[in-house]
Every structure is written in C-alpha cells, then in structure tokens.
PDB file of C-alpha atoms in Angstrom:
ATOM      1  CA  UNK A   1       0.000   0.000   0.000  1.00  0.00           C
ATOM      2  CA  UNK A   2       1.385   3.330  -0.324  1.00  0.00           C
ATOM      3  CA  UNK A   3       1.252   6.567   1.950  1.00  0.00           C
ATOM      4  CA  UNK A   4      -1.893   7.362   0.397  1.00  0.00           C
ATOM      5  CA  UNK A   5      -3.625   4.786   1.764  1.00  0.00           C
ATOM      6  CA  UNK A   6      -1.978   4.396   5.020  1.00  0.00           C
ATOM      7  CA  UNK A   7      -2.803   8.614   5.369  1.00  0.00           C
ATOM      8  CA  UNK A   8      -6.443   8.166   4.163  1.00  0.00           C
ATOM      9  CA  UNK A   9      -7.184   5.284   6.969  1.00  0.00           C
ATOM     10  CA  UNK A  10      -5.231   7.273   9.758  1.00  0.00           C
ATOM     11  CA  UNK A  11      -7.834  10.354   9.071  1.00  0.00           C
ATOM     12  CA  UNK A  12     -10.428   8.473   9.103  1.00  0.00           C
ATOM     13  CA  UNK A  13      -9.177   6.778  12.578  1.00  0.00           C
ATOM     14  CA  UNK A  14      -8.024   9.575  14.077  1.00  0.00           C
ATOM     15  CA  UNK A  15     -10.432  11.488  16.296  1.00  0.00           C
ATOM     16  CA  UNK A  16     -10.846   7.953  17.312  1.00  0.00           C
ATOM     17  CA  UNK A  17      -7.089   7.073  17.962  1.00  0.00           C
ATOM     18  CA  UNK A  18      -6.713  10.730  19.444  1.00  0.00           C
ATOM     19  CA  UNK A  19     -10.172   9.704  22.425  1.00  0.00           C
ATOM     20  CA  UNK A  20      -8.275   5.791  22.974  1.00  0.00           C
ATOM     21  CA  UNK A  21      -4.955   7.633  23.740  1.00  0.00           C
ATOM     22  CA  UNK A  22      -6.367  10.083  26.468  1.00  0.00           C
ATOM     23  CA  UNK A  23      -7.913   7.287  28.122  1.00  0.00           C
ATOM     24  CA  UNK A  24      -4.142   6.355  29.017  1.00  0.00           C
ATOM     25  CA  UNK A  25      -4.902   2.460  28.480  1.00  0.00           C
ATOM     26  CA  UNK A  26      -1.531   0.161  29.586  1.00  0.00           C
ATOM     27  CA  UNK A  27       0.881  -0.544  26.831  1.00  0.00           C
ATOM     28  CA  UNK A  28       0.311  -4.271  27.297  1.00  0.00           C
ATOM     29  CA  UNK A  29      -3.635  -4.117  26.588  1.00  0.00           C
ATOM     30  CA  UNK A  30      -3.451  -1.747  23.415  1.00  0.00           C
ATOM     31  CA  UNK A  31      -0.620  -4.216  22.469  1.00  0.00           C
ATOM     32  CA  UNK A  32      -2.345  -7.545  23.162  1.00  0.00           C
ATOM     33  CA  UNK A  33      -6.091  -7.310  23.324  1.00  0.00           C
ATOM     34  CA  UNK A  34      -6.236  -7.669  19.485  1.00  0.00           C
ATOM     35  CA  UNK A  35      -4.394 -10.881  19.350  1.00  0.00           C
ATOM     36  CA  UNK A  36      -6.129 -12.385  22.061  1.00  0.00           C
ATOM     37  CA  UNK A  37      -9.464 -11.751  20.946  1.00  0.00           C
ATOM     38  CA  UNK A  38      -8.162 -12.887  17.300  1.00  0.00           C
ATOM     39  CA  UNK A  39      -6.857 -16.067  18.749  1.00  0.00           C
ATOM     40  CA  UNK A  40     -10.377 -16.483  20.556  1.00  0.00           C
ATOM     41  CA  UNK A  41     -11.898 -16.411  17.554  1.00  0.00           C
ATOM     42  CA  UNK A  42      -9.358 -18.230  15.473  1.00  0.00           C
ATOM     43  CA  UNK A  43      -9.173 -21.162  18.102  1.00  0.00           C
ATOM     44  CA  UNK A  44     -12.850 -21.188  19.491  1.00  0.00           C
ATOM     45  CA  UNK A  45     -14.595 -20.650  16.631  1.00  0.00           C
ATOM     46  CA  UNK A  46     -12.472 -21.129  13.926  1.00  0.00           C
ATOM     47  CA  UNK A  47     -12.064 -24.901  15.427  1.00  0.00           C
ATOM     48  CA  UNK A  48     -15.131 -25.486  16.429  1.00  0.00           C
ATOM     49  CA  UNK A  49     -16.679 -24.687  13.211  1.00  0.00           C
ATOM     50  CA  UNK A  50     -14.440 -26.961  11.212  1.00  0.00           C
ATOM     51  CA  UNK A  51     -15.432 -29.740  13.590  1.00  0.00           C
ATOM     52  CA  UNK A  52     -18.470 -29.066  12.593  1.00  0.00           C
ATOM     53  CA  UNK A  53     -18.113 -29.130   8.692  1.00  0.00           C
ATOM     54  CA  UNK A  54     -16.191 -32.447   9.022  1.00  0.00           C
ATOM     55  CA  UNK A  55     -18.730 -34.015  11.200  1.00  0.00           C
ATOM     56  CA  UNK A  56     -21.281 -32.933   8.823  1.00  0.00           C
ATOM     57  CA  UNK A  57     -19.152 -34.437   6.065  1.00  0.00           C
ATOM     58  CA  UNK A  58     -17.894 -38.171   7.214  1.00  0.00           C
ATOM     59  CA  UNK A  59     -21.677 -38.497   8.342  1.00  0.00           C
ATOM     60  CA  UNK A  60     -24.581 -39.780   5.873  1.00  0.00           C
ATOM     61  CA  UNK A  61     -27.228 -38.841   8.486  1.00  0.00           C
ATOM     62  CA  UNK A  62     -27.810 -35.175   9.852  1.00  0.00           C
ATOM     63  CA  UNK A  63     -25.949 -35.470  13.040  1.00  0.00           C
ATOM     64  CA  UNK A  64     -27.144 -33.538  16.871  1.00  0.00           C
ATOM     65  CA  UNK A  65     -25.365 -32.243  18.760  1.00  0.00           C
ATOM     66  CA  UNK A  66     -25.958 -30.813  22.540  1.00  0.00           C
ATOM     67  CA  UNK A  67     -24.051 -27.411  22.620  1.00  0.00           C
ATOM     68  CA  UNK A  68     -23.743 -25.159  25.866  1.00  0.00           C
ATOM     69  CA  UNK A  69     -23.713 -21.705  25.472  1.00  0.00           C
ATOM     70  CA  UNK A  70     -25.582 -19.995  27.824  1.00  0.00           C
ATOM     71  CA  UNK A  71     -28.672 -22.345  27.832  1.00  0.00           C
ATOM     72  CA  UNK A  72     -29.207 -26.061  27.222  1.00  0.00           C
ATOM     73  CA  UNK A  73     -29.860 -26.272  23.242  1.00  0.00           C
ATOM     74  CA  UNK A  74     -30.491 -30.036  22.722  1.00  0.00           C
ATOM     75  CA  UNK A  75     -30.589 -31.208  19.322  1.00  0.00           C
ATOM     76  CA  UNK A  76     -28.921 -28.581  17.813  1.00  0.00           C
ATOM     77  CA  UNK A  77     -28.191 -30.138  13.713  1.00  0.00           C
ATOM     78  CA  UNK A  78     -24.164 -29.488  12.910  1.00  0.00           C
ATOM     79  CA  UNK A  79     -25.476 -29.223   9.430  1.00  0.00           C
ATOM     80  CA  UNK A  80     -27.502 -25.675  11.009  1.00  0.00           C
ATOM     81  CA  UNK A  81     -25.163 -24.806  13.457  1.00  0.00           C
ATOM     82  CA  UNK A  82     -21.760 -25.018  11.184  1.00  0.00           C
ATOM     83  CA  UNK A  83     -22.751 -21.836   9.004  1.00  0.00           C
ATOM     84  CA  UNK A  84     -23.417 -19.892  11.692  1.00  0.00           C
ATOM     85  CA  UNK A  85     -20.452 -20.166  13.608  1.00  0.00           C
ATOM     86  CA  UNK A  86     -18.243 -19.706  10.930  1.00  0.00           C
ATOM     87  CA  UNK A  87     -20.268 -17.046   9.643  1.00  0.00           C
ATOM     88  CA  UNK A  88     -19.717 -15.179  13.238  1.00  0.00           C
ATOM     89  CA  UNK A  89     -16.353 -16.209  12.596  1.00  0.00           C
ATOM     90  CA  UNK A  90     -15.910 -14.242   9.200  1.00  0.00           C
ATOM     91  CA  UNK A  91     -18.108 -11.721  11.417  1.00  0.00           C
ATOM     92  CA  UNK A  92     -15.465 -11.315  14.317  1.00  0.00           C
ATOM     93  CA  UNK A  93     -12.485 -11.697  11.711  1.00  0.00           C
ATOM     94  CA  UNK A  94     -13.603  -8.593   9.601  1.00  0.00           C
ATOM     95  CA  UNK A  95     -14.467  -6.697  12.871  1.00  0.00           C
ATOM     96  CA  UNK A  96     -10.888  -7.577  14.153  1.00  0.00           C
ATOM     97  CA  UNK A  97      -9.406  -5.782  11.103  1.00  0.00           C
ATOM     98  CA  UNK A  98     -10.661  -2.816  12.731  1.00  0.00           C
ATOM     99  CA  UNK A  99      -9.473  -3.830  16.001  1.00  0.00           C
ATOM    100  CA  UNK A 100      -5.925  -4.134  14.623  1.00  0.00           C
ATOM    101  CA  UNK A 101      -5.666  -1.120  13.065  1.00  0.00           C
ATOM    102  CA  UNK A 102      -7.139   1.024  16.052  1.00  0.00           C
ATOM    103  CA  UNK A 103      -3.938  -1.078  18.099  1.00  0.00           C
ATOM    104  CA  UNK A 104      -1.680  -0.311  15.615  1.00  0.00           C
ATOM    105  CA  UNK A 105      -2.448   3.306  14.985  1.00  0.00           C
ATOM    106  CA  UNK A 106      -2.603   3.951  18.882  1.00  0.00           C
ATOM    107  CA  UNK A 107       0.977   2.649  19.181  1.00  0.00           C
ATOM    108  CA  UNK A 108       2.223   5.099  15.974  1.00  0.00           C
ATOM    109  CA  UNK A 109       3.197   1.881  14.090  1.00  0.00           C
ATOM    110  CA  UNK A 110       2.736   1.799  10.225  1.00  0.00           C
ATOM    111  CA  UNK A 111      -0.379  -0.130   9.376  1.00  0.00           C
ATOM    112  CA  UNK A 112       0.275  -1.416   5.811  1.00  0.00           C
ATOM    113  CA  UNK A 113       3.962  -2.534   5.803  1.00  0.00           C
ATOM    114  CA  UNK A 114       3.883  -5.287   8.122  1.00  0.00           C
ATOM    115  CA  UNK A 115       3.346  -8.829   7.646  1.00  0.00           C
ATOM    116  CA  UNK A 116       0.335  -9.446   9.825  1.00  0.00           C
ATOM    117  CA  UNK A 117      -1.536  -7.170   7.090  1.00  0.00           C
ATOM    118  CA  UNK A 118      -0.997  -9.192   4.385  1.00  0.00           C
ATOM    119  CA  UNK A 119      -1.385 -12.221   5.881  1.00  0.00           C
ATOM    120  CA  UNK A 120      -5.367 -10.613   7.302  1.00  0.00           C
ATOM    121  CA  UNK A 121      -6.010  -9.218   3.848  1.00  0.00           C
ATOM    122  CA  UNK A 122      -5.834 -12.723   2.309  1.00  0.00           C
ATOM    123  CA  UNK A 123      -7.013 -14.269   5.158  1.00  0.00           C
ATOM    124  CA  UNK A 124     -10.647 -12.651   4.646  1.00  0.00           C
ATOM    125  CA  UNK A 125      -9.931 -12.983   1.307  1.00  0.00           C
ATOM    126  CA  UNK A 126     -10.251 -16.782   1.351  1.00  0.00           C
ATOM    127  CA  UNK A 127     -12.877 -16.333   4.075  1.00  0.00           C
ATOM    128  CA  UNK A 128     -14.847 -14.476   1.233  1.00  0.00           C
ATOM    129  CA  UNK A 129     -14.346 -16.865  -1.302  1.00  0.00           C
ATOM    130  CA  UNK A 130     -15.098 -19.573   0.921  1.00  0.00           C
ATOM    131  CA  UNK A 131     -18.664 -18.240   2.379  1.00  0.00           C
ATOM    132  CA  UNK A 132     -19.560 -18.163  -1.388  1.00  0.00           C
ATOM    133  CA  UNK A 133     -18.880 -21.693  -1.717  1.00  0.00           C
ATOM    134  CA  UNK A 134     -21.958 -23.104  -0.554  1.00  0.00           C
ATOM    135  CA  UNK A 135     -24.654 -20.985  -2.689  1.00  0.00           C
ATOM    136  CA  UNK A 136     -23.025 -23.198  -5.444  1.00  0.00           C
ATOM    137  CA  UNK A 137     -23.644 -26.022  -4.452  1.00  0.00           C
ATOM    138  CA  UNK A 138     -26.873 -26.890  -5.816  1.00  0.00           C
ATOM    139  CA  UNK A 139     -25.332 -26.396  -9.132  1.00  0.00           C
ATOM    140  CA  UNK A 140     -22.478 -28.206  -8.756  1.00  0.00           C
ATOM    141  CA  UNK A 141     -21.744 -30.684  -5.441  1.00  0.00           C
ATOM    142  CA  UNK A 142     -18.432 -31.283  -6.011  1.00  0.00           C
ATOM    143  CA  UNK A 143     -17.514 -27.730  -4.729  1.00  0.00           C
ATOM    144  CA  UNK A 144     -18.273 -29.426  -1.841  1.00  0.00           C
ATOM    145  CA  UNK A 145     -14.746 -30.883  -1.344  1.00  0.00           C
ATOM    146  CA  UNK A 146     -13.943 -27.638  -2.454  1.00  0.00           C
ATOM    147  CA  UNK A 147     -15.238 -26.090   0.110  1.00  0.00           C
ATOM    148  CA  UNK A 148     -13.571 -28.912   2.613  1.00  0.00           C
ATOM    149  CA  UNK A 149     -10.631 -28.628   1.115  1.00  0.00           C
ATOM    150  CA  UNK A 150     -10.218 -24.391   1.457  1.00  0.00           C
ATOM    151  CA  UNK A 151     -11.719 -24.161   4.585  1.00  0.00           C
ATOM    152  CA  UNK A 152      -9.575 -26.414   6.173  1.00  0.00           C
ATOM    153  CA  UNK A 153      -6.783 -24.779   4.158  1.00  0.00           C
ATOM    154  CA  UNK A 154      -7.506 -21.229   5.787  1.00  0.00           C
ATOM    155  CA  UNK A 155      -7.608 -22.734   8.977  1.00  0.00           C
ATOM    156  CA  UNK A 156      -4.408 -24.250   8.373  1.00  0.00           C
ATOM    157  CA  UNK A 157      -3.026 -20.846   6.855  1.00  0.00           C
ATOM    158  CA  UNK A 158      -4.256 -18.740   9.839  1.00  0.00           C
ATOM    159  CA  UNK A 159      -2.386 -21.038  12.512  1.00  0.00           C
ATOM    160  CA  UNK A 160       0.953 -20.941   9.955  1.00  0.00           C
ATOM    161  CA  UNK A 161       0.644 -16.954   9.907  1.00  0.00           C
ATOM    162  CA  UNK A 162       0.826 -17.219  13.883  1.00  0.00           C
ATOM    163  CA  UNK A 163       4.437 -18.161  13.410  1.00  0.00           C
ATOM    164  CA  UNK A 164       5.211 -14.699  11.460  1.00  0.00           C
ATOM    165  CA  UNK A 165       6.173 -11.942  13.526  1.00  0.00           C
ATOM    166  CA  UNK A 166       3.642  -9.985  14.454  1.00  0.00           C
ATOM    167  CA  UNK A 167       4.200  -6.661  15.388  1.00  0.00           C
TER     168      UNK A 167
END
C-alpha cells in the first residue's frame, strides 16, 4: 500500500485514535487485546466450526449435537449450526481488522507494511471466497470438497501466519 492509503485510513481513525490515547490504556492491553481476541476467535470458533463441517461431512445422516452456550440447546443439527459459527467467525475476523488497526495506529506503528496485514487481507480474502462456496452447491456438489478442502486450508493458513512476527 502506499502513503496514500496508510494517510487516508489514519484520518479516518483519528479522532478515534486521538479519544483511545487520552484514556491512558496500559501498553500491554493496546498491544495484546487484538491478538487475544483474534486467537479467541481463530481457536474457538475457527475450530469449532471446522469440527463441525467435518462431522457434517464423514456423516450420511444429519448429526445432533448438545451445545452449551448460555442455555441447554439439545438437538442442535451441525449441518444448522456449522454456518453460523463460521459465519460469526468471518463476522469477528472482519471486525478484528478494525481492532488491529485502532492497536496499531494507537501505538504510531505503520499499518500497511507489516506482515500481519498481508497475511489478514488474504485471510478474509479466502474467508470471502469460501462463504460463497456453498450458494453453489446446488449447481455443482463437487464444490463441496472444495469447500472442505479451502476451509480447512484457511484454517491451516491462519495457525501458519501465527508463526510470522507480528508486530
């Protein structure tokens, strides 16, 4: 990206960033609240959606399953559950992007030249493509091992981009 870009999104941040910095926060929690709540997502939801897809897909039947949130919800069908969780996922994801920039920005680090952009620009990317996936299937069910295959592929690319440094 070029300073263009990384000017235009700092404007449009920037009453914000300037109200975040007078509330003083600790280094440590403008430096780490967006990676913890990324790996929430990314581990809680992110896994427990794909656990989901694959139990939908090695079963022939429409499997229950007795999930705990806040309430008892017997019988809830993996098959109804799984796009809703990942959709919250792609939800939390996209909301995170703003989340990262508001941590970045507050610490006067450049928000386009570092790694962990690319890596979430491709990352929803994929996401993108992927939530697509299944309004094709009708038309075509062998995107269905497509849609395996990528979404366990972005999983798989979002715990390999934990290994870059992040800044």
């Amino acid at each position: 990206m070029n300073e263009n870009s990384t000017a235009t999104v700092s404007s449009l941040f920037g009453s914000y960033i300037k109200f975040v910095k007078s509330l003083n926060p600790p280094d440590w929690l403008v430096h780490w609240s967006h990676p913890a709540n990324m790996a929430i997502v990314l581990f809680v939801m992110g896994g427990y959606g794909t656990y989901l897809g694959f139990r939908i897909r090695v079963s022939r039947d429409v499997i229950t399953l007795k999930i705990f949130i806040r309430r008892r919800r017997p019988n809830s069908k993996a098959k109804d559950l799984h796009p809703k969780v990942v959709g919250w996922m792609f939800f939390f994801f996209a909301l995170g992007t703003t989340g990262g920039i508001v941590s970045l920005l507050t610490q006067d680090k450049p928000i386009f030249e570092s790694p962990h952009a690319v890596t979430g620009f491709i990352g929803l990317t994929l996401l993108t493509l992927q939530s697509i996936l299944p309004s094709l299937f009708e038309g075509n069910p062998r995107l269905i091992n497509l849609h395996a295959i990528l979404g366990s592929g972005i999983l798989t690319f979002f715990l390999a981009a934990l290994g870059l440094q992040l800044p």
